[in-house]
Amino acid sequence: MWRQVWDSVRKLLSLAQKWERSQEEIEELRQQVKDLTAISQKLYYELQRLNDKVDHQQENTMLKIENEMLKFERRLPPGKDDK
């Protein structure tokens, strides 16, 4: 009988230790999720910033091309009228 009591107490202690370790692991996992969330938010904002920068550069490039085309058109001789 004492042996059964001792085995039961040992099992309870073992389960308590496992439960404590599980709680610690859960806290670690929660912290990792928080860290990953923060990293993903930073990446999202960085991608948005880069996207805005690319859009701005494309707009500037198009304006430069348009300016060069206008300069070139001014250098051409006037067209002939069909009158």
Coordinates of C-alpha atoms in Angstrom, one line a residue:
M1 CA 0.0 0.0 0.0
W2 CA 2.8 2.4 0.9
R3 CA 4.4 1.6 -2.4
Q4 CA 1.3 2.7 -4.3
V5 CA 1.1 5.9 -2.3
W6 CA 4.8 6.6 -3.0
D7 CA 4.4 5.9 -6.7
S8 CA 1.4 8.2 -6.8
V9 CA 3.3 11.0 -5.0
R10 CA 6.2 10.5 -7.4
K11 CA 3.9 10.7 -10.4
L12 CA 2.3 13.9 -9.0
L13 CA 5.7 15.5 -8.5
S14 CA 6.7 14.5 -12.0
L15 CA 3.6 15.9 -13.5
A16 CA 4.0 19.1 -11.5
Q17 CA 7.5 19.5 -12.9
K18 CA 6.3 18.8 -16.4
W19 CA 3.5 21.3 -16.0
E20 CA 6.0 23.9 -14.7
R21 CA 8.3 23.3 -17.7
S22 CA 5.3 23.6 -20.1
Q23 CA 4.3 26.9 -18.5
E24 CA 7.9 28.2 -19.1
E25 CA 7.9 27.0 -22.7
I26 CA 4.5 28.6 -23.3
E27 CA 5.9 32.0 -22.0
E28 CA 8.9 31.6 -24.2
L29 CA 6.7 30.9 -27.2
R30 CA 4.5 33.9 -26.4
Q31 CA 7.6 36.1 -26.4
Q32 CA 8.8 34.6 -29.7
V33 CA 5.3 35.3 -31.2
K34 CA 5.6 38.9 -30.0
D35 CA 9.1 39.3 -31.4
L36 CA 8.0 37.8 -34.7
T37 CA 5.0 40.1 -34.8
A38 CA 7.2 43.1 -34.2
I39 CA 9.6 42.0 -36.9
S40 CA 6.9 41.4 -39.4
Q41 CA 5.4 44.9 -38.7
K42 CA 8.8 46.4 -39.3
L43 CA 9.2 44.5 -42.6
Y44 CA 5.8 45.6 -43.7
Y45 CA 6.5 49.3 -43.0
E46 CA 9.9 49.0 -44.7
L47 CA 8.3 47.4 -47.8
Q48 CA 5.7 50.2 -47.9
R49 CA 8.5 52.8 -47.6
L50 CA 10.5 51.1 -50.4
N51 CA 7.3 50.9 -52.6
D52 CA 6.7 54.6 -52.1
K53 CA 10.3 55.4 -52.9
V54 CA 10.1 53.3 -56.1
D55 CA 6.9 55.0 -57.1
H56 CA 8.5 58.4 -56.5
Q57 CA 11.5 57.4 -58.6
Q58 CA 9.3 56.2 -61.4
E59 CA 7.4 59.4 -61.4
N60 CA 10.6 61.4 -61.5
T61 CA 12.0 59.3 -64.4
M62 CA 8.8 59.8 -66.4
L63 CA 8.9 63.5 -65.8
K64 CA 12.6 63.6 -67.0
I65 CA 11.7 61.6 -70.1
E66 CA 8.8 64.0 -70.8
N67 CA 11.1 67.0 -70.4
E68 CA 13.6 65.5 -72.8
M69 CA 10.9 64.8 -75.3
L70 CA 9.7 68.4 -75.1
K71 CA 13.2 69.7 -75.6
F72 CA 13.7 67.5 -78.6
E73 CA 10.4 68.6 -80.1
R74 CA 11.4 72.2 -79.8
R75 CA 14.5 71.6 -81.8
L76 CA 12.6 70.1 -84.7
P77 CA 11.8 72.3 -87.7
P78 CA 8.2 73.4 -87.9
G79 CA 6.0 70.9 -89.8
K80 CA 4.7 71.7 -93.3
D81 CA 1.1 72.8 -93.6
D82 CA -1.0 70.9 -96.3
K83 CA -2.8 74.1 -97.3

